[in-house]
Short mmCIF file of C-alpha atoms in Angstrom, two decimals:
data_model
loop_
_atom_site.label_atom_id
_atom_site.label_comp_id
_atom_site.label_asym_id
_atom_site.label_seq_id
_atom_site.Cartn_x
_atom_site.Cartn_y
_atom_site.Cartn_z
CA VAL G 1 15.43 -21.19 15.21
CA GLY G 2 14.58 -23.29 12.16
CA SER G 3 16.43 -23.91 8.96
CA GLN G 4 18.95 -21.30 7.86
CA ARG G 5 18.45 -22.06 4.17
CA ARG G 6 17.46 -18.86 2.40
CA GLU G 7 14.84 -19.14 -0.30
CA THR G 8 15.07 -16.88 -3.31
CA PRO G 9 11.81 -14.93 -3.44
CA ILE G 10 9.86 -14.88 -6.68
CA PRO G 11 9.84 -11.28 -7.91
CA THR G 12 6.29 -10.00 -7.87
CA MET G 13 4.81 -6.82 -9.21
CA ILE G 14 1.71 -4.69 -8.97
CA VAL G 15 -0.11 -3.50 -12.07
CA ARG G 16 -2.68 -0.72 -11.91
CA VAL G 17 -5.64 -0.71 -14.29
CA ARG G 18 -7.09 2.72 -15.11
CA THR G 19 -10.74 2.48 -16.10
CA ASN G 20 -13.47 5.02 -16.74
CA VAL G 21 -14.71 4.47 -13.14
CA GLY G 22 -11.39 4.59 -11.26
CA VAL G 23 -8.04 2.86 -10.85
CA TRP G 24 -7.88 -0.79 -9.80
CA ARG G 25 -4.83 -2.51 -8.36
CA VAL G 26 -3.84 -6.10 -9.24
CA GLU G 27 -1.19 -7.80 -7.11
CA GLY G 28 0.70 -11.08 -7.25
CA LEU G 29 1.85 -10.75 -10.85
CA ASP G 30 5.30 -11.25 -12.34
CA ALA G 31 7.00 -10.68 -15.68
CA SER G 32 5.67 -14.00 -17.03
CA SER G 33 2.05 -13.14 -16.25
CA THR G 34 -0.38 -12.39 -19.08
CA THR G 35 -3.46 -10.26 -19.50
CA ALA G 36 -5.51 -13.28 -18.41
CA ASP G 37 -3.83 -13.09 -14.98
CA VAL G 38 -4.69 -9.38 -14.74
CA LEU G 39 -8.32 -10.08 -15.60
CA SER G 40 -8.40 -12.90 -13.06
CA GLY G 41 -7.06 -10.53 -10.40
CA ILE G 42 -9.83 -8.05 -11.19
CA ALA G 43 -12.47 -10.78 -11.19
CA ALA G 44 -11.43 -11.83 -7.69
CA THR G 45 -13.02 -8.67 -6.30
CA ARG G 46 -15.25 -7.53 -9.17
CA PRO G 47 -16.58 -10.76 -10.69
CA HIS G 48 -19.19 -9.23 -13.01
CA VAL G 49 -17.15 -6.64 -14.91
CA VAL G 50 -18.09 -6.25 -18.57
CA TYR G 51 -15.24 -4.80 -20.66
CA GLU G 52 -16.07 -2.32 -23.40
CA ARG G 53 -12.43 -1.87 -24.45
CA PRO G 54 -9.61 -4.42 -23.83
CA LEU G 55 -6.56 -3.96 -21.66
CA SER G 56 -4.32 -1.56 -23.55
CA SER G 57 -1.06 0.30 -23.16
CA ASP G 58 -2.55 3.69 -24.07
CA PRO G 59 -5.39 5.74 -22.51
CA GLY G 60 -7.42 5.62 -25.73
CA CYS G 61 -7.26 1.79 -25.78
CA ALA G 62 -5.99 1.91 -29.37
CA ARG G 63 -3.03 -0.39 -28.62
CA PRO G 64 -4.41 -3.53 -26.91
CA LEU G 65 -2.01 -5.76 -25.01
CA ASP G 66 -1.33 -9.11 -26.67
CA PRO G 67 -2.96 -11.88 -24.57
CA ALA G 68 -0.40 -14.41 -25.80
CA VAL G 69 2.70 -12.40 -24.82
CA PRO G 70 3.93 -12.10 -21.20
CA LEU G 71 3.53 -8.68 -19.61
CA GLY G 72 7.28 -8.28 -19.15
CA ARG G 73 7.84 -8.48 -22.90
CA GLN G 74 5.24 -5.75 -23.42
CA ASN G 75 7.06 -3.28 -21.15
CA VAL G 76 4.56 -3.74 -18.33
CA GLY G 77 6.46 -3.78 -15.04
CA HIS G 78 5.99 -3.10 -11.35
CA GLY G 79 3.78 -0.04 -10.91
CA SER G 80 2.83 0.18 -14.59
CA MET G 81 -0.54 1.51 -15.62
CA VAL G 82 -2.68 -0.24 -18.23
CA HIS G 83 -6.01 1.01 -19.51
CA CYS G 84 -9.45 -0.31 -20.38
CA ARG G 85 -13.07 0.78 -20.50
CA VAL G 86 -15.80 -1.00 -18.59
CA ASP G 87 -19.54 -0.90 -18.14
CA PRO G 88 -19.98 1.14 -14.91
CA GLY G 89 -23.05 -0.84 -13.96
CA THR G 90 -21.06 -4.09 -13.74
CA CYS G 91 -18.25 -2.94 -11.44
CA ALA G 92 -19.75 -3.63 -8.03
CA GLU G 93 -17.07 -4.86 -5.62
CA ASN G 94 -17.60 -8.24 -3.98
CA THR G 95 -16.89 -7.55 -0.28
CA ALA G 96 -16.28 -10.22 2.33
CA ASP G 97 -18.78 -8.94 4.91
CA GLY G 98 -21.50 -8.07 2.41
CA GLY G 99 -22.68 -5.25 4.67
CA GLY G 100 -23.68 -1.75 3.76
CA GLU G 101 -24.88 -0.19 0.56
CA SER G 102 -21.96 2.14 0.01
CA MET G 103 -21.31 3.56 -3.44
CA ASP G 104 -17.62 3.27 -2.59
CA THR G 105 -15.41 2.47 -5.58
CA ASP G 106 -12.14 2.12 -3.67
CA ASP G 107 -9.25 0.58 -5.54
CA SER G 108 -9.08 -3.07 -4.53
CA ARG G 109 -6.27 -4.18 -2.31
CA ASP G 110 -7.36 -7.69 -1.39
CA GLY G 111 -9.11 -6.53 1.76
CA ARG G 112 -6.65 -3.85 2.85
CA ARG G 113 -7.82 -0.39 3.76
CA PRO G 114 -7.69 2.40 1.16
CA ALA G 115 -4.40 4.30 1.24
CA GLY G 116 -4.43 7.12 3.76
CA ASN G 117 -8.15 6.72 4.56
CA THR G 118 -9.17 7.86 1.08
CA LYS G 119 -11.85 6.50 -1.17
CA ARG G 120 -13.48 7.20 -4.47
CA ILE G 121 -17.21 7.77 -4.39
CA ILE G 122 -19.83 8.14 -7.10
CA ASP G 123 -21.35 11.58 -6.73
CA LYS G 124 -25.03 12.35 -7.39
CA ASP G 125 -24.19 13.50 -10.91
CA GLY G 126 -22.38 10.23 -11.68
CA SER G 127 -18.85 11.64 -11.45
CA ILE G 128 -16.06 9.95 -9.49
CA LYS G 129 -14.57 11.85 -6.54
CA LEU G 130 -11.55 11.12 -4.36
CA VAL G 131 -12.49 12.04 -0.79
CA HIS G 132 -11.20 11.57 2.73
CA ALA G 133 -12.90 8.69 4.57
CA GLU G 134 -13.46 8.53 8.28
CA GLY G 135 -13.82 4.76 7.90
CA SER G 136 -13.30 2.26 10.66
CA SER G 137 -11.00 -0.73 10.42
CA SER G 138 -12.44 -4.12 9.70
CA ALA G 139 -12.93 -6.62 12.47
CA GLY G 140 -10.02 -8.93 13.02
CA SER G 141 -7.52 -6.70 11.22
CA ASP G 142 -5.53 -6.28 14.45
CA LYS G 143 -4.54 -9.93 14.25
CA GLY G 144 -2.36 -9.32 11.21
CA PHE G 145 1.36 -8.74 11.51
CA ARG G 146 0.59 -5.36 9.95
CA LYS G 147 -2.65 -3.42 9.59
CA GLY G 148 -4.82 -5.09 6.99
CA GLN G 149 -2.49 -8.08 6.58
CA LYS G 150 -2.92 -11.72 7.53
CA ALA G 151 -1.53 -13.13 10.74
CA LEU G 152 1.91 -14.73 10.38
CA ARG G 153 0.59 -18.20 11.13
CA ASP G 154 -2.03 -17.81 8.42
CA MET G 155 0.76 -17.31 5.91
CA LYS G 156 3.26 -19.85 7.13
CA MET G 157 3.60 -22.01 10.23
CA ALA G 158 7.35 -21.52 10.77
CA TRP G 159 9.43 -18.43 10.12
CA THR G 160 13.16 -17.78 10.30
CA LEU G 161 14.28 -14.33 11.40
CA GLN G 162 15.67 -13.64 7.93
CA GLU G 163 12.39 -14.60 6.28
CA PHE G 164 10.35 -12.38 8.57
CA THR G 165 12.57 -9.31 8.21
CA ALA G 166 12.70 -9.74 4.42
CA MET G 167 8.92 -9.78 4.29
CA ASP G 168 8.49 -6.92 6.78
CA ASP G 169 11.00 -4.78 4.89
CA GLN G 170 8.58 -4.67 1.96
CA TYR G 171 6.38 -2.35 4.01
CA ASN G 172 9.13 -0.01 5.29
CA PHE G 173 10.31 3.08 3.44
CA LYS G 174 13.34 5.09 4.50
CA ILE G 175 12.69 8.57 3.19
CA LYS G 176 15.61 10.21 1.42
CA ARG G 177 15.88 13.38 -0.59
CA GLN G 178 16.51 12.92 -4.31
CA ASP G 179 19.12 15.44 -5.34
CA ALA G 180 19.39 14.42 -9.00
CA SER G 181 16.78 15.63 -11.48
CA PHE G 182 15.40 13.48 -14.30
CA VAL G 183 15.80 16.47 -16.63
CA GLY G 184 19.13 18.00 -17.66
CA LYS G 185 20.39 21.56 -17.47
CA GLY G 186 17.99 22.76 -20.15
CA GLY G 187 15.01 22.43 -17.81
CA VAL G 188 11.49 23.00 -19.13
CA HIS G 189 10.60 25.35 -21.97
CA LEU G 190 6.93 26.39 -22.17
CA GLU G 191 5.34 27.99 -25.21
CA SER G 192 4.18 31.34 -23.82
CA SER G 193 0.99 31.49 -25.90
CA ALA G 194 -0.09 28.08 -24.58
CA VAL G 195 0.45 29.16 -20.96
CA ASP G 196 -1.39 32.45 -21.61
CA GLY G 197 -4.38 30.51 -22.90
CA PHE G 198 -4.38 28.24 -19.85
CA GLN G 199 -4.12 31.03 -17.30
CA SER G 200 -6.81 33.09 -19.01
CA TYR G 201 -9.43 30.71 -17.61
CA LEU G 202 -7.90 31.00 -14.13
CA ARG G 203 -7.88 34.79 -14.35
CA ARG G 204 -11.55 34.75 -15.32
CA PHE G 205 -12.28 33.33 -11.87
CA GLN G 206 -9.52 35.32 -10.14
CA PHE G 207 -7.53 32.12 -9.55
CA GLN G 208 -10.19 30.82 -7.15
CA GLN G 209 -10.88 27.66 -9.16
CA GLN G 210 -8.51 24.83 -9.97
CA ARG G 211 -7.94 23.46 -13.45
CA CYS G 212 -5.58 21.02 -15.13
CA GLY G 213 -4.31 20.23 -18.59
CA TYR G 214 -1.89 17.92 -20.38
CA LEU G 215 1.37 19.20 -21.85
CA TYR G 216 2.34 18.09 -25.35
CA GLY G 217 5.81 18.56 -26.75
CA ARG G 218 9.16 16.82 -27.02
CA PHE G 219 11.87 15.35 -24.82
CA VAL G 220 15.16 16.69 -26.20
CA ASP G 221 18.10 14.36 -25.61
CA GLU G 222 21.47 15.57 -24.43
CA GLU G 223 24.88 14.18 -25.18
CA GLY G 224 26.12 12.09 -22.26
CA ASP G 225 29.38 13.54 -21.01
CA GLY G 226 29.81 11.09 -18.17
CA ASP G 227 30.13 13.62 -15.37
CA GLU G 228 26.89 15.62 -15.69
CA GLU G 229 25.03 13.40 -13.25
CA LYS G 230 26.74 11.28 -10.70
CA ASP G 231 23.92 9.32 -9.17
CA ASP G 232 24.59 8.79 -5.47
CA GLY G 233 21.59 6.48 -5.12
CA ALA G 234 19.73 9.15 -3.20
CA ASP G 235 16.39 7.91 -4.46
CA LYS G 236 16.23 4.91 -6.73
CA PRO G 237 13.70 2.09 -6.76
CA ALA G 238 13.53 0.85 -3.20
CA ALA G 239 14.58 -2.73 -2.58
CA SER G 240 15.03 -4.96 0.41
CA SER G 241 18.62 -5.84 1.04
CA GLY G 242 19.51 -7.43 4.32
CA TRP G 243 18.03 -5.83 7.41
CA GLY G 244 15.92 -2.76 8.07
CA ALA G 245 13.87 -0.43 5.90
CA ARG G 246 14.07 -0.44 2.14
CA THR G 247 16.78 1.86 0.88
CA PRO G 248 17.54 2.84 -2.73
CA GLU G 249 19.40 0.13 -4.61
CA GLU G 250 22.31 0.73 -6.94
CA LYS G 251 21.23 0.94 -10.56
CA LYS G 252 23.04 2.01 -13.68
CA GLU G 253 22.40 5.58 -14.71
CA ALA G 254 19.69 6.14 -17.29
CA LYS G 255 20.17 8.56 -20.16
CA LYS G 256 18.84 12.00 -19.29
CA ASN G 257 17.06 14.55 -21.41
CA ALA G 258 18.58 17.99 -21.73
CA ARG G 259 15.20 19.69 -21.60
CA VAL G 260 11.47 19.32 -21.98
CA VAL G 261 9.94 21.45 -24.73
CA VAL G 262 6.20 22.11 -24.37
CA GLU G 263 4.45 23.24 -27.56
CA ALA G 264 0.78 22.93 -26.61
CA ILE G 265 -1.60 22.43 -23.67
CA TYR G 266 -4.75 20.33 -23.95
CA GLU G 267 -7.41 20.91 -21.31
CA PRO G 268 -9.65 17.81 -21.03
CA PRO G 269 -13.33 18.16 -20.10
CA GLN G 270 -13.54 18.93 -16.39
CA GLU G 271 -15.56 20.69 -13.74
CA ALA G 272 -14.20 22.71 -10.85
CA ASP G 273 -15.25 21.13 -7.55
CA ALA G 274 -14.00 22.49 -4.24
CA ASP G 275 -15.12 19.28 -2.49
CA ALA G 276 -12.91 17.03 -4.63
CA ALA G 277 -9.38 16.36 -3.37
CA GLU G 278 -7.87 17.57 -6.64
CA GLY G 279 -10.15 20.64 -6.80
CA PHE G 280 -11.67 19.47 -10.08
CA VAL G 281 -13.39 16.41 -11.56
CA LEU G 282 -12.27 15.04 -14.92
CA LEU G 283 -15.18 14.12 -17.19
CA GLU G 284 -15.37 11.54 -19.95
CA ASP G 285 -13.25 12.71 -22.86
CA GLU G 286 -14.57 11.58 -26.24
CA ALA G 287 -11.80 13.51 -28.02
CA GLU G 288 -8.92 11.79 -26.20
CA GLU G 289 -8.05 9.41 -29.04
CA ASP G 290 -8.21 12.20 -31.62
CA VAL G 291 -5.95 14.40 -29.50
CA GLU G 292 -3.35 11.64 -29.16
CA ALA G 293 -3.51 10.88 -32.89
CA LEU G 294 -3.16 14.57 -33.85
CA ALA G 295 -0.24 15.02 -31.45
CA GLY G 296 1.48 12.00 -33.01
CA MET G 297 1.06 13.39 -36.52
CA LEU G 298 2.66 16.65 -35.33
CA GLY G 299 5.58 14.78 -33.79
CA LEU G 300 4.46 15.61 -30.27
CA ARG G 301 3.79 13.44 -27.22
CA ARG G 302 2.48 13.96 -23.72
CA VAL G 303 5.43 15.31 -21.73
CA GLY G 304 3.74 16.53 -18.56
CA TRP G 305 0.67 18.02 -16.98
CA ILE G 306 -0.21 21.46 -15.67
CA VAL G 307 -2.38 22.47 -12.73
CA GLY G 308 -3.63 25.91 -11.77
CA HIS G 309 -4.74 26.68 -8.22
CA PRO G 310 -5.57 29.57 -5.85
CA PRO G 311 -2.79 31.27 -3.87
CA ARG G 312 -1.37 29.21 -1.00
CA GLU G 313 0.67 29.90 2.08
CA GLU G 314 4.42 30.15 1.72
CA GLY G 315 6.11 26.77 1.35
CA PHE G 316 2.91 25.00 0.26
CA GLN G 317 3.83 23.98 -3.28
CA LEU G 318 1.65 21.00 -4.22
CA SER G 319 -1.25 19.39 -2.41
CA SER G 320 -1.19 15.71 -1.51
CA ALA G 321 -3.70 14.95 -4.29
CA GLU G 322 -1.48 16.78 -6.80
CA VAL G 323 1.62 14.90 -5.61
CA ILE G 324 -0.15 11.56 -5.98
CA MET G 325 -1.52 12.49 -9.40
CA ALA G 326 1.96 13.61 -10.50
CA ALA G 327 3.41 10.27 -9.37
CA GLU G 328 0.67 8.33 -11.17
CA LEU G 329 1.29 10.22 -14.40
CA GLN G 330 5.06 9.73 -14.10
CA LEU G 331 4.47 6.01 -13.55
CA GLU G 332 2.29 5.93 -16.64
CA SER G 333 4.86 7.80 -18.71
CA ALA G 334 7.77 5.63 -17.56
CA GLY G 335 5.85 2.34 -17.70
CA GLY G 336 6.68 1.65 -14.06
CA VAL G 337 9.03 2.87 -11.35
CA GLU G 338 11.69 4.24 -13.69
CA PRO G 339 13.28 7.66 -14.29
CA THR G 340 11.23 9.84 -16.63
CA PRO G 341 11.45 13.48 -17.75
CA PHE G 342 7.66 13.82 -17.43
CA VAL G 343 7.02 17.09 -15.57
CA THR G 344 4.40 18.73 -13.38
CA VAL G 345 3.85 22.46 -13.89
CA ARG G 346 1.84 24.58 -11.46
CA VAL G 347 0.36 28.00 -12.19
CA THR G 348 -0.83 30.38 -9.49
CA VAL G 349 -0.84 34.08 -8.64
CA GLY G 350 1.27 35.80 -6.01
CA ASP G 351 0.34 38.52 -3.53
CA ASP G 352 1.62 41.10 -6.00
CA GLY G 353 -0.76 39.91 -8.70
CA ASN G 354 1.97 38.39 -10.86
CA VAL G 355 1.47 34.88 -12.22
CA ALA G 356 4.02 32.28 -11.10
CA VAL G 357 4.78 29.24 -13.27
CA GLU G 358 6.99 26.52 -11.77
CA ALA G 359 7.96 22.99 -12.80
CA PHE G 360 8.31 20.00 -10.49
CA GLN G 361 8.91 16.25 -10.50
CA VAL G 362 8.33 13.68 -7.79
CA SER G 363 11.15 11.34 -6.83
CA LEU G 364 11.51 7.68 -7.70
CA GLN G 365 10.78 6.84 -4.09
CA CYS G 366 7.52 8.78 -4.24
CA MET G 367 6.63 6.93 -7.45
CA HIS G 368 7.35 3.64 -5.69
CA MET G 369 5.23 4.53 -2.67
CA VAL G 370 2.31 5.56 -4.87
CA ALA G 371 2.64 2.36 -6.89
CA GLU G 372 2.41 0.43 -3.62
CA GLU G 373 -0.51 2.66 -2.52
CA ALA G 374 1.43 3.63 0.57
CA LEU G 375 0.47 7.30 0.20
CA GLY G 376 -3.00 8.82 0.40
CA VAL G 377 -4.95 12.03 0.78
CA GLY G 378 -5.99 13.09 4.27
CA PRO G 379 -7.95 15.95 5.80
CA ASN G 380 -4.93 18.29 5.60
CA PRO G 381 -4.17 18.83 1.88
CA GLY G 382 -0.62 19.93 2.66
CA PHE G 383 0.47 16.45 3.78
CA CYS G 384 0.48 13.00 2.21
CA TYR G 385 -0.75 10.42 4.69
CA VAL G 386 0.99 7.06 5.01
CA ASP G 387 -1.25 4.01 4.91
CA GLU G 388 -1.28 2.15 8.23
CA THR G 389 0.03 -0.98 6.50
CA PHE G 390 3.33 0.79 5.80
CA THR G 391 6.00 2.56 7.83
CA ALA G 392 7.82 5.66 6.60
CA ILE G 393 11.08 6.46 8.39
CA GLN G 394 12.77 9.86 8.15
CA GLU G 395 16.05 10.54 9.90
CA GLY G 396 15.69 7.28 11.76
CA LYS G 397 12.30 8.20 13.25
CA PRO G 398 9.03 6.54 12.07
#
């Protein structure tokens, strides 16, 4: 059976690096890691990257991370997004088999398959697209204890049952509904003139093209009365505890915001593209830094994003690409897998011709699964596909 001594695992975290050519994933970090460790993780798969802007906490790269200060002290945690700009011509991925001449720019996962058989490709016009991949699994992957993972004996020669289940639990998610909202009773208030301006573009094309924008406004705090939200742990950051799939762990309640007030909508440069998973392709935005600076001078911040789309069948609220993008933006806003009032607003038209505007948020568990790259886009846009490395369990059934 082996020794029964239980070793305390070293807490590790995943940091995602958003660049001008895609999002890269760096694993094996912890709170004491520095930017040098992040750069080393990138260099392991992309050894020739030339950085035009340093690793920063903001999309405009105006607030570089301090190389001498650990990531944990700079509010970079598990699932956090950091930003940089790179020379696209230096980002070729160093693959193990060296075969093929694919223009694939999949986020690196140390040899694992892209989440949900998705990949980012460089289109003929130089834009980056997220598309479904019919790809085949790599040779020898069946030998791993899970798809895309090493064999147990390649990791460690002897395993106790507790050690194995603790490791395997990292790849199991027990799906639970999150009943508690991250926003208080005040909900979301949208400036009507801003929404009218956004939907005017959609009306021009009779709501047959998709478009997105960023919401700028304020998070308005509410007075904590103690009984407004009683968190039953329905969906908090998943953690392994004992046996079985990861279930939400107990965590003290975070202060909520009474409402989200949206004063303006900024529509970044983009092109409608029916072949892209999101329905549009974001282009390079030279005004991004100026927009952030102007918003700051006006006392505003990015509080959400808005997406407009054609009419859909009843019950089809958000596509898988929109869910994943919402989770990524919430992760960015919260600085990791933490509660955030950051909202997703969708705009569409009903059968009666009236415009419908609705606000959504994804759960903490969804944020966690996206941070782990357990969710991906598949051929059916109405469903998020679970990466074969992971197991999602709902009502006790995988």
